[in-house]
Coordinates of C-alpha atoms and ligand atoms in Angstrom, one line a residue:
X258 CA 32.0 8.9 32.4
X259 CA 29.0 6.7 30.7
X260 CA 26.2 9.2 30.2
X261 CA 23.4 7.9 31.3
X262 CA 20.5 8.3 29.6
X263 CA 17.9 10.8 30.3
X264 CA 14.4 10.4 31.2
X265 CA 13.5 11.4 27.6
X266 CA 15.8 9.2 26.1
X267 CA 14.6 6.3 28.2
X268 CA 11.4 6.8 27.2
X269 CA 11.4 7.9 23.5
X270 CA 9.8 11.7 24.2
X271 CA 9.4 13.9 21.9
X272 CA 8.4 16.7 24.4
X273 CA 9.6 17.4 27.2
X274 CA 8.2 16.2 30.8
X275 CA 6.4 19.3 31.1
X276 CA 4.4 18.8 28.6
X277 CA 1.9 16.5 30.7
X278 CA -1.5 17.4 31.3
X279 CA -2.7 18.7 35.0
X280 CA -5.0 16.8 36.6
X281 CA -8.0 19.1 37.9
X282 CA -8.2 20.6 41.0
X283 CA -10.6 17.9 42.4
X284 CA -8.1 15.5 42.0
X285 CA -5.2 17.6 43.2
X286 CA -4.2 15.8 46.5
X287 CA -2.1 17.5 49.1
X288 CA 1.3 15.2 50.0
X289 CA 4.1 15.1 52.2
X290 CA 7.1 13.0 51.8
X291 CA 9.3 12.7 54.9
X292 CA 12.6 11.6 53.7
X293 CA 13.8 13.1 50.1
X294 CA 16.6 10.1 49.4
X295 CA 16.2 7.5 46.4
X296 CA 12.0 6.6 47.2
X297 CA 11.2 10.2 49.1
X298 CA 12.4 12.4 46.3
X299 CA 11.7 10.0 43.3
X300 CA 8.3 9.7 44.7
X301 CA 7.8 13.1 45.4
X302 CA 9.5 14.6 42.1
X303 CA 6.9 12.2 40.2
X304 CA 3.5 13.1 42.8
X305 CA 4.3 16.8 41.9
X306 CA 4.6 15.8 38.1
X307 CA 0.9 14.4 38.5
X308 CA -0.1 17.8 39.8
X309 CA -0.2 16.9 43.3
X310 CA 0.7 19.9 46.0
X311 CA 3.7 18.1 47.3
X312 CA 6.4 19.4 50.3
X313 CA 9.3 17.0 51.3
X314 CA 10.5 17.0 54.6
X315 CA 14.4 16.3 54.8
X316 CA 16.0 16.0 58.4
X317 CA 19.9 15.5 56.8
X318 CA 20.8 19.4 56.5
X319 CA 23.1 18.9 53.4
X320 CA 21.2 16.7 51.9
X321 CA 17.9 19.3 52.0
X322 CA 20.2 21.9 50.7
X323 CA 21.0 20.3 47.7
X324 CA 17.6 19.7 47.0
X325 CA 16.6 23.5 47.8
X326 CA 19.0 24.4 45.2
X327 CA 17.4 22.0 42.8
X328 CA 20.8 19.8 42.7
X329 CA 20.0 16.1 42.5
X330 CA 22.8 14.5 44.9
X331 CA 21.4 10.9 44.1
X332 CA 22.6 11.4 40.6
X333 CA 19.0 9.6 39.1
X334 CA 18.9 9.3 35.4
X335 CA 15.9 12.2 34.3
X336 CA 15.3 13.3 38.1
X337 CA 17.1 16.5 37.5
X338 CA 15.3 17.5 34.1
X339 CA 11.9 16.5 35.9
X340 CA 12.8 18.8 39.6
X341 CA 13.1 21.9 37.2
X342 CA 9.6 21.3 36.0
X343 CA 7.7 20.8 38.8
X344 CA 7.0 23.0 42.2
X345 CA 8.1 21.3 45.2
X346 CA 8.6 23.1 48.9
X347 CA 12.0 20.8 50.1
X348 CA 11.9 21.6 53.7
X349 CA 13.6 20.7 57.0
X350 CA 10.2 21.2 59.4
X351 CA 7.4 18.4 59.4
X352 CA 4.9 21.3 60.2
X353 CA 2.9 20.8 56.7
X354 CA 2.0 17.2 57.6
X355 CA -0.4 18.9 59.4
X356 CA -2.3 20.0 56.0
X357 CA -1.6 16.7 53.8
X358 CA -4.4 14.4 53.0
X359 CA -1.5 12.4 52.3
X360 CA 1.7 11.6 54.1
X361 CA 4.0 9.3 52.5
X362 CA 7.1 7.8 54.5
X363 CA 10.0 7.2 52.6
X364 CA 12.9 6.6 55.3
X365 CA 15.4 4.8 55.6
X366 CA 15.2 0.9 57.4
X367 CA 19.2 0.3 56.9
X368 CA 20.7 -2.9 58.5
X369 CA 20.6 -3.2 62.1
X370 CA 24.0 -4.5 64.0
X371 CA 21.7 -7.8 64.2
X372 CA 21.0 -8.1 60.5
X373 CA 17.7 -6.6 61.2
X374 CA 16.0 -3.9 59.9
X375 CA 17.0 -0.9 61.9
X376 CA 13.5 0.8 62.5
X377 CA 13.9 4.1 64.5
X378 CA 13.8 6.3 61.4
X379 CA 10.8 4.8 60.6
X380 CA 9.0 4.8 64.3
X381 CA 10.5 8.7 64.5
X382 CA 8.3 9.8 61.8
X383 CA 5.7 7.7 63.1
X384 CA 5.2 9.5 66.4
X385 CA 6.2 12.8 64.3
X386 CA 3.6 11.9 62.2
X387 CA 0.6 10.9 64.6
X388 CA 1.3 14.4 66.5
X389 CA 0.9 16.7 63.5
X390 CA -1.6 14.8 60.6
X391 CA -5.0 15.1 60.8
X392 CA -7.3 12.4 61.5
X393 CA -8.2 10.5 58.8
X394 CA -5.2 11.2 56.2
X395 CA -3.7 8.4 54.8
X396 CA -0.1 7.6 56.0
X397 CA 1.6 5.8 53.2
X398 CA 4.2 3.2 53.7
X399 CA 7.1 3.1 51.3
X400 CA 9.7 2.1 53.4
X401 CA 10.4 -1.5 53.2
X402 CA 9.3 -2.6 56.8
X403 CA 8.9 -6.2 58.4
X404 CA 5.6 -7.9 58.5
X405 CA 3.1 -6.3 61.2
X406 CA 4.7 -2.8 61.2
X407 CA 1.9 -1.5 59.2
X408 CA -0.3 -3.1 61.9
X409 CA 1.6 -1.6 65.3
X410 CA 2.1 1.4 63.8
X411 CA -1.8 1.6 63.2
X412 CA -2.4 0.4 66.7
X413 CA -0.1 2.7 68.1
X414 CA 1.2 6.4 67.1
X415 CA -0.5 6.4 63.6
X416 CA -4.0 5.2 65.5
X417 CA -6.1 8.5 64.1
X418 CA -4.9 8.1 60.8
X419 CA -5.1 5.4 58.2
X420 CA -1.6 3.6 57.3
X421 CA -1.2 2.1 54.0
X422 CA 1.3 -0.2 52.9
X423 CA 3.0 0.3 49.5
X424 CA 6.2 -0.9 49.0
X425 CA 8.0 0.8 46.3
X426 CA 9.6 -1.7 43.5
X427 CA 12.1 1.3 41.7
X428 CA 15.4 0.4 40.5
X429 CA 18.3 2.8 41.1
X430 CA 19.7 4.2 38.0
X431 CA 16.0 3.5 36.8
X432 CA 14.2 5.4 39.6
X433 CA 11.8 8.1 37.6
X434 CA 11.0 5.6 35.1
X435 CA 9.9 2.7 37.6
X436 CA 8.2 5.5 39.5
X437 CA 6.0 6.3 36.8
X438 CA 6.1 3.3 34.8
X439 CA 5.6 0.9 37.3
X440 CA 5.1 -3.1 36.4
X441 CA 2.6 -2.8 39.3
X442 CA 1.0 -1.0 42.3
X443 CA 1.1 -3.2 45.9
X444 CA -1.3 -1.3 47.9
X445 CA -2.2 -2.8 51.9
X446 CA -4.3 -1.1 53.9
X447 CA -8.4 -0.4 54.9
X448 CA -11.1 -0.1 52.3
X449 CA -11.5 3.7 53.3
X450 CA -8.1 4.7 52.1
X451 CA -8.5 3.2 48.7
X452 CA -10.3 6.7 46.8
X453 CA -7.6 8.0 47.7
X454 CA -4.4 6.0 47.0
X455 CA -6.0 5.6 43.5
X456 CA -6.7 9.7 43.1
X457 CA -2.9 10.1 44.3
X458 CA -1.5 7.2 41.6
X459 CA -4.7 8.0 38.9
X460 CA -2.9 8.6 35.9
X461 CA 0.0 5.9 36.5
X462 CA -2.6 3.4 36.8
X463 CA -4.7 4.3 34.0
X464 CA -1.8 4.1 31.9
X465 CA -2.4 8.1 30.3
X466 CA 0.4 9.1 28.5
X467 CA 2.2 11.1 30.7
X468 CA 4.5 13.1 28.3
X469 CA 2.2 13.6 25.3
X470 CA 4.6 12.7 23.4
X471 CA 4.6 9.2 21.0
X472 CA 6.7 7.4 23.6
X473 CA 5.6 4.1 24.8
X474 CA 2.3 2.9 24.8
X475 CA 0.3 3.4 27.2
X476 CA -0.6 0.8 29.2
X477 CA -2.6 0.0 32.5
X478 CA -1.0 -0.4 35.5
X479 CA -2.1 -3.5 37.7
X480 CA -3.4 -2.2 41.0
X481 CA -3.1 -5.2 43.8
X482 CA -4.8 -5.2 47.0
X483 CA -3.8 -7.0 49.6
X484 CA -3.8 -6.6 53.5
X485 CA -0.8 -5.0 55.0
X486 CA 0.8 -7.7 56.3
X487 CA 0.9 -9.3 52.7
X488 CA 1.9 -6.3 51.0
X489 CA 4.7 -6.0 53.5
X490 CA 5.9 -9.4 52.6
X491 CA 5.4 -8.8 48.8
X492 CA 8.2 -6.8 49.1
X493 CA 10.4 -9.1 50.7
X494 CA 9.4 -12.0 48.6
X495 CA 10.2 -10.1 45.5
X496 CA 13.6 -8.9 46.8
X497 CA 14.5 -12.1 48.1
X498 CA 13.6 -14.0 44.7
X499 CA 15.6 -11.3 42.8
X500 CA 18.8 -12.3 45.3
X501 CA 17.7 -15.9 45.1
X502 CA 17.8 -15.8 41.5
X503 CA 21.3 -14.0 41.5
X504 CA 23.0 -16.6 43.5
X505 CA 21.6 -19.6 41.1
X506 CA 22.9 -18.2 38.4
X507 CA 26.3 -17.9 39.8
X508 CA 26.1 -20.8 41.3
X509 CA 25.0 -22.3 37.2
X510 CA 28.5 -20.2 36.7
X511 CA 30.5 -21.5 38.9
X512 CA 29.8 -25.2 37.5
X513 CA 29.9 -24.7 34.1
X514 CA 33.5 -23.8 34.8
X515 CA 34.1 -26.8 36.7
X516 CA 32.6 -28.8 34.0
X517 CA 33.7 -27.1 30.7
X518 CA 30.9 -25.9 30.1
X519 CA 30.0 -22.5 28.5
X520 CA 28.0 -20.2 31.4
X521 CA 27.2 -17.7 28.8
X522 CA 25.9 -20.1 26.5
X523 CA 23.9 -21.7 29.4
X524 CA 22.3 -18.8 30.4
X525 CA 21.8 -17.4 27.4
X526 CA 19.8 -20.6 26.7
X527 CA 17.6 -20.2 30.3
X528 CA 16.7 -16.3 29.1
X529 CA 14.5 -17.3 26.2
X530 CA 12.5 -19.2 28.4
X531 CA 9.9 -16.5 29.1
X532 CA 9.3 -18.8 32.4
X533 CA 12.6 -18.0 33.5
X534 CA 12.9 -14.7 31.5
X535 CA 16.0 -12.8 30.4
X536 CA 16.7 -10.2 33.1
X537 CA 18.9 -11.1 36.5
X538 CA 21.0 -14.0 34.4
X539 CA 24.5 -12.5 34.3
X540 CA 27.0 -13.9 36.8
X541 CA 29.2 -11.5 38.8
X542 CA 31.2 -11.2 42.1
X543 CA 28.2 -10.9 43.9
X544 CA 24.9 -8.8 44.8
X545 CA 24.8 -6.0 47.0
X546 CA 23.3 -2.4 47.4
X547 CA 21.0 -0.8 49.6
X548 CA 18.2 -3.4 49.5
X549 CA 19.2 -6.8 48.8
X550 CA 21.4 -7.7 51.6
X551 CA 19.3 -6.1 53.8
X552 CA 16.1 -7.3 52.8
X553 CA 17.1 -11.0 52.2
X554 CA 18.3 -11.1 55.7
X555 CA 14.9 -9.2 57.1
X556 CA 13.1 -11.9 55.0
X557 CA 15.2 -14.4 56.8
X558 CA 14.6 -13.1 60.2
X559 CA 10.8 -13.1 59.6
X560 CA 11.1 -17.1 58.7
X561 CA 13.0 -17.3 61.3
X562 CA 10.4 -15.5 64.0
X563 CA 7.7 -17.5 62.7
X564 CA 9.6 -21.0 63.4
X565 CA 9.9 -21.0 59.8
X566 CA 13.6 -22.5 58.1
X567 CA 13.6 -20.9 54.9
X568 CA 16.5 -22.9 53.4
X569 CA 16.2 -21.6 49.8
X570 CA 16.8 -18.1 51.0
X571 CA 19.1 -19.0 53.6
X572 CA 21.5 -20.7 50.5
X573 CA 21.1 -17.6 48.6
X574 CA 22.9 -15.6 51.2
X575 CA 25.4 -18.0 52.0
X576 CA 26.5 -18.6 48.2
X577 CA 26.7 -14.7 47.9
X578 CA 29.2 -14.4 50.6
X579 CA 31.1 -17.4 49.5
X580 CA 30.7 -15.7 45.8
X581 CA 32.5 -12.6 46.5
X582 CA 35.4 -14.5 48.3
X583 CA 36.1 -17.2 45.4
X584 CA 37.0 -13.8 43.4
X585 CA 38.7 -12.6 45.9
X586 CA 40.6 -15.3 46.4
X587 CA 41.6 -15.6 43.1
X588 CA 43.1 -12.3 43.1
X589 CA 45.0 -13.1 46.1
X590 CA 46.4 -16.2 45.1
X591 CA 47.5 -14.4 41.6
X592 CA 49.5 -11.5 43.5
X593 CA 52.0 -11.2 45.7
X594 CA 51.7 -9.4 49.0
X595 CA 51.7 -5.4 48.6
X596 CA 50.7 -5.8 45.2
X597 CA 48.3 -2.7 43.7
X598 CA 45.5 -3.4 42.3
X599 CA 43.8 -0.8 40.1
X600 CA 39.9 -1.1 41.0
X601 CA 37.6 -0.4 38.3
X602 CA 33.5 0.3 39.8
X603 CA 32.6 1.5 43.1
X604 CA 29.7 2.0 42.9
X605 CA 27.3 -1.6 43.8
X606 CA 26.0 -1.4 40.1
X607 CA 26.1 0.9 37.1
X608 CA 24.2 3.7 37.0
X609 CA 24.3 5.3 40.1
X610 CA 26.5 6.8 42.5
X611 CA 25.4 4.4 45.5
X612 CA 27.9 2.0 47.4
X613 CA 26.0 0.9 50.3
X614 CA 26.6 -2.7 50.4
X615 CA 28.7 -2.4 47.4
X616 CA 30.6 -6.0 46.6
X617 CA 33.4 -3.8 44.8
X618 CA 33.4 -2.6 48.2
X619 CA 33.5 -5.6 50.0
X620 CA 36.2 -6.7 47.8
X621 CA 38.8 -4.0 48.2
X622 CA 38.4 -4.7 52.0
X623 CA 39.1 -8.3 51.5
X624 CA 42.0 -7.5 49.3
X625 CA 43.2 -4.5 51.4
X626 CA 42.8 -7.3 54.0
X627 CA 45.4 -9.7 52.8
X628 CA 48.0 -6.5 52.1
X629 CA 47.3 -6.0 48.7
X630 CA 47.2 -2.3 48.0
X631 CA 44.0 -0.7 46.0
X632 CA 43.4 2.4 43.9
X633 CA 40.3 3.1 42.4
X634 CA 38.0 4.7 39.7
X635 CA 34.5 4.9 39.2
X636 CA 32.4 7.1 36.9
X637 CA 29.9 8.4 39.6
X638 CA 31.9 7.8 43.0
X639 CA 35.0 10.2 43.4
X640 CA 35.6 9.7 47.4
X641 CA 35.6 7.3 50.0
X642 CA 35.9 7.6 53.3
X643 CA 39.3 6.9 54.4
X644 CA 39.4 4.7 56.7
X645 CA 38.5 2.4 54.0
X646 CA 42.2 2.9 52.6
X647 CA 41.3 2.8 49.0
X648 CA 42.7 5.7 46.7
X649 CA 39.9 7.0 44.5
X650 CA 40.9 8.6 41.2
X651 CA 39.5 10.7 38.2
X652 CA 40.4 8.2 35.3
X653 CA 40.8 4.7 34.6
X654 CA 44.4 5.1 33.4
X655 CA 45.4 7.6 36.9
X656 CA 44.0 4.3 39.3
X657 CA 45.6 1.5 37.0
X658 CA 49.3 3.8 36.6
X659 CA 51.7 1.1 37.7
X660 CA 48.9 -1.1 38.9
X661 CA 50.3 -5.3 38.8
X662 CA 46.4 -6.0 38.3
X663 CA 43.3 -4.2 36.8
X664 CA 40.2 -5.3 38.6
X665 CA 36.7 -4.5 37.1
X666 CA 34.3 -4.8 39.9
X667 CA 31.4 -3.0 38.7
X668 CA 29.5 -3.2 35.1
X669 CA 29.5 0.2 33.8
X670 CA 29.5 0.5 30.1
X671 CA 32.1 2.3 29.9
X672 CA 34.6 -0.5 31.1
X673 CA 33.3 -2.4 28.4
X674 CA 34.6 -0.2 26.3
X675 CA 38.2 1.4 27.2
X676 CA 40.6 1.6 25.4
X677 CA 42.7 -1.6 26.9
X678 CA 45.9 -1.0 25.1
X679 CA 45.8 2.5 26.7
X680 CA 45.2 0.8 30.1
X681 CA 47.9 -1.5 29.5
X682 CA 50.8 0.8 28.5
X683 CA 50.3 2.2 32.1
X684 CA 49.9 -0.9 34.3
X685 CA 53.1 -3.2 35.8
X686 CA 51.6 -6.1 35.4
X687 CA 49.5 -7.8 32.8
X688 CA 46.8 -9.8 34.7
X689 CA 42.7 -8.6 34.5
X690 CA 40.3 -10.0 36.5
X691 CA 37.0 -9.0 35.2
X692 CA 34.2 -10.1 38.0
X693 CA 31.1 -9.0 35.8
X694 CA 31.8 -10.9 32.6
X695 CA 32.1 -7.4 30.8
X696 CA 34.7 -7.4 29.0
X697 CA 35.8 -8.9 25.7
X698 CA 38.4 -11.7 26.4
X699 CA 40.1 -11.4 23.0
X700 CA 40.1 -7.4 23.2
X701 CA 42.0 -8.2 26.7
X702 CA 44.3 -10.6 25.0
X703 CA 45.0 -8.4 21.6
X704 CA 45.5 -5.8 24.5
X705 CA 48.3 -7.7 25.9
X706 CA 46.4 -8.6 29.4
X707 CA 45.9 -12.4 30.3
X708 CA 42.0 -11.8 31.1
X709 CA 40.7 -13.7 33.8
X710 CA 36.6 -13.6 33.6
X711 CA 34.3 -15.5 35.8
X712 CA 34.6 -18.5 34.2
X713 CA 38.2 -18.7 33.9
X714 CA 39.1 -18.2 37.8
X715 CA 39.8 -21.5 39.2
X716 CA 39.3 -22.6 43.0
Ligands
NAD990 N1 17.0 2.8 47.3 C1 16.2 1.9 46.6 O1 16.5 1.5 45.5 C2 14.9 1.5 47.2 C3 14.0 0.8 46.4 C4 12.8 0.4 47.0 C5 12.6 0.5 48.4 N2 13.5 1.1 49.1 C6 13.2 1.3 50.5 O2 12.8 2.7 50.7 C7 13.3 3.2 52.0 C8 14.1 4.4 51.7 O3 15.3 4.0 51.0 P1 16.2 5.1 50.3 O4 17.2 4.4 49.6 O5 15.4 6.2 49.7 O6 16.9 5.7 51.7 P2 17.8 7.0 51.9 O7 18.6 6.6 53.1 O8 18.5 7.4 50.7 O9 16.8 8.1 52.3 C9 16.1 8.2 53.5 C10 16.0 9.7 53.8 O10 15.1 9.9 54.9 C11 15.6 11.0 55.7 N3 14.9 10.9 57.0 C12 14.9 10.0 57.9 N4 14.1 10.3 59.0 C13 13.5 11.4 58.6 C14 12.5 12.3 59.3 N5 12.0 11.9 60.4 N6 12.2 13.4 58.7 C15 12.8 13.8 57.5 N7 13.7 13.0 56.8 C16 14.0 11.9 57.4 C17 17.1 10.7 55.8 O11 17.8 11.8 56.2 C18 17.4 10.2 54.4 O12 17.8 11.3 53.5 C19 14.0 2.0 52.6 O13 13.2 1.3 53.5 C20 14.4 1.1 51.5 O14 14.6 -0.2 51.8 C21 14.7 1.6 48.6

């Protein structure tokens, strides 16, 4: 598996998290997180590293356990090192919100059967919230929540306390250093609450070197104000960008192929254009995870509310879908039916163990779907559920053994750098489909494979 790097190594530490200065007591706040997945338990693991009194409330049994025993199941680059350093009560009883000055929400909004956010996590710890907090504390909104939640929640269960909306912008497999590097802080929500929110976040946003060590320089972090209702849509509008920005560029892909043109070369080109920027220009069979789909097709559903036809967004999502099926299309087309494919990635990027919305996902139900057969390997992922009908393995060479294609569906460095010939002495056939433009062509070739990248897959 790719080691990723830890929080040190990220950050060029000398000394270890630990190391950080306390802020005083004054400035101590008390905090609750309810929900201790990717934001909860980042966010809490990182409020406690401040030297905030922090508790995490945890409903999912297994899930709290693994915390209690100071596991991390989400697998976050540097999240472990940090839990050992810090005191945190994980718990499964909401009773301490009573005694926070803070409460921070951090559940889940997952896709509604509508393509919707689904908000009854959210408005559960709403009305758990409202019953137990005391007036006045400031109820922070992490979760990423349509426009005007904020508002009804403040109108409604939340009506004695003061919500605040502040979307979180982390990166998983990047989560503890957007947490306390972050490019900026989105804060919405009443003038009263604002002492506070900048007590909690104090030392993030005045840029103090938080390890003492001679990493990074420090630097201020931009706090931005807004009311909730903007804040809310910040979120949105930067997620939706980030998507929108993912399907131009495979779009830019896609046609540089039909023209004979080079895509890399293209792109490569766009990157040094510090308008345009370097980051979110690699082509691929498609975005996924936890938050773009999702949020693209909230942000849709809010334009669509307000009489609004957003049809830059509304491309986006349709090129993503259409995206994943020209790959697997090509597949298809390339294989006979009950074929095996060996899967390389899971996971819906590299770096973490998290498939939700996974496009190597999607495309082993497409495959599976036209009666292709699919084994798999991932670094971080080592089950499935199995109705899904996809073998998982422990090794690249176990899921590509007699495999009449290798598929790599996911970019994790260590694909990039297998040993092919190895890969090849096992599989039937010799064709390699490589839908994130990861590995080296002539490597493939020398290997004996006839590689099959992005730009090479015809219609
Ligand atoms: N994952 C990301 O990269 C990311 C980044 C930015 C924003 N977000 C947003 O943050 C929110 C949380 O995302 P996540 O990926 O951390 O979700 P998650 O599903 O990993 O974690 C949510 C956790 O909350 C728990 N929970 C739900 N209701 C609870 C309650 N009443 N009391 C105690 N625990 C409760 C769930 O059991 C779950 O463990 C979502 O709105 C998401 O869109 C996620």
């Amino acid at each position: 598996m790719a080691v990723q790097p830890t929080i040190h190594d990220h950050l060029g530490r000398a000394k270890p998290a630990g190391h950080a200065a306390r802020p005083s007591d004054r400035q101590a706040l008390r905090v609750t997180v309810v929900g201790a997945g990717y934001v909860g338990a980042v966010s809490a693991v990182v409020l406690a590293h401040l030297g905030h009194r922090v508790t995490c409330v945890e409903r999912d049994a297994p899930r709290l356990e693994r915390w209690r025993d100071g596991e991390d199941p989400l697998k976050e680059p540097g999240l472990a090192e940090l839990l050992k350093e810090v005191r945190i009560r994980f718990v499964g009883d909401a009773s301490d919100i009573a005694f926070a000055d803070v409460i921070v929400v951090a559940v889940g909004t997952p896709m509604g059967d509508d393509g919707r956010p689904d908000l009854s996590q959210v408005d559960d710890a709403a009305i758990q919230i409202g019953s137990l907090a005391r007036e006045g504390a400031v109820v922070l909104m992490r979760s990423t929540v349509p426009v005007g939640t904020c508002d009804r929640l403040q109108n409604g269960p939340l009506r004695h306390q003061r919500v605040v909306s502040n979307p979180e912008f982390l990166r998983e497999g990047r989560a503890v250093h957007d947490a306390l590097f972050p490019d900026r802080i989105v804060v919405g929500g009443p003038q009263e609450a604002r002492d506070l929110v900048e007590r909690l976040y104090g030392r993030i946003i005045k840029g103090e070197n938080l390890f003492g060590g001679d990493g990074t320089a420090p630097r201020v972090v931009p706090v931005v104000w807004m009311s909730p209702r903007s804040a809310e849509l910040a979120k949105y509008a930067a997620n939706g960008f980030l998507a929108t920005k993912l399907s131009f560029v495979n779009e830019i892909a896609n046609l540089a192929q039909a023209i004979g043109a080079d895509a890399g070369a293209v792109l490569g080109s766009m990157g040094l254009d510090p308008r345009i920027g370097p980051q979110y220009l690699h082509p691929g069979l498609g975005w996924g995870g936890s938050c773009f789909p999702k949020d693209t097709r909230a942000l849709q559903a809010i334009a669509d509310g307000a009489g609004y036809d957003f049809v830059v967004l509304r491309a986006a999502i349709d090129q993503n879908t259409r995206q994943l099926s020209r790959f697997a299309n090509a597949v298809k087309r390339a294989l006979p039916a009950q074929s095996r494919v060996g899967l390389l990635g899971l996971a819906f990027k590299a770096g973490t163990p998290d498939i939700r919305e996974s496009p190597a996902i999607a495309l082993a139900g497409l495959l599976i779907q036209s009666g292709l057969r699919v084994s798999a390997y991932d670094p971080a992922v080592r089950a499935l559920p199995a109705d899904l009908g996809v073998m998982v393995h422990s090794a690249v060479v176990e899921a590509c053994a007699g495999a009449d294609a290798v598929v790599v569906a996911t970019e994790w460095p260590e694909f990039a750098d297998m040993d092919l010939e190895a890969v090849r002495a096992v599989t039937r056939g010799d064709l390699l489909f490589d839908g994130r433009d990861l590995i080296s062509p002539n490597r493939a070739v020398a290997a004996g494979f006839r590689y099959q990248g992005l730009a090479s897959l015809g219609e």
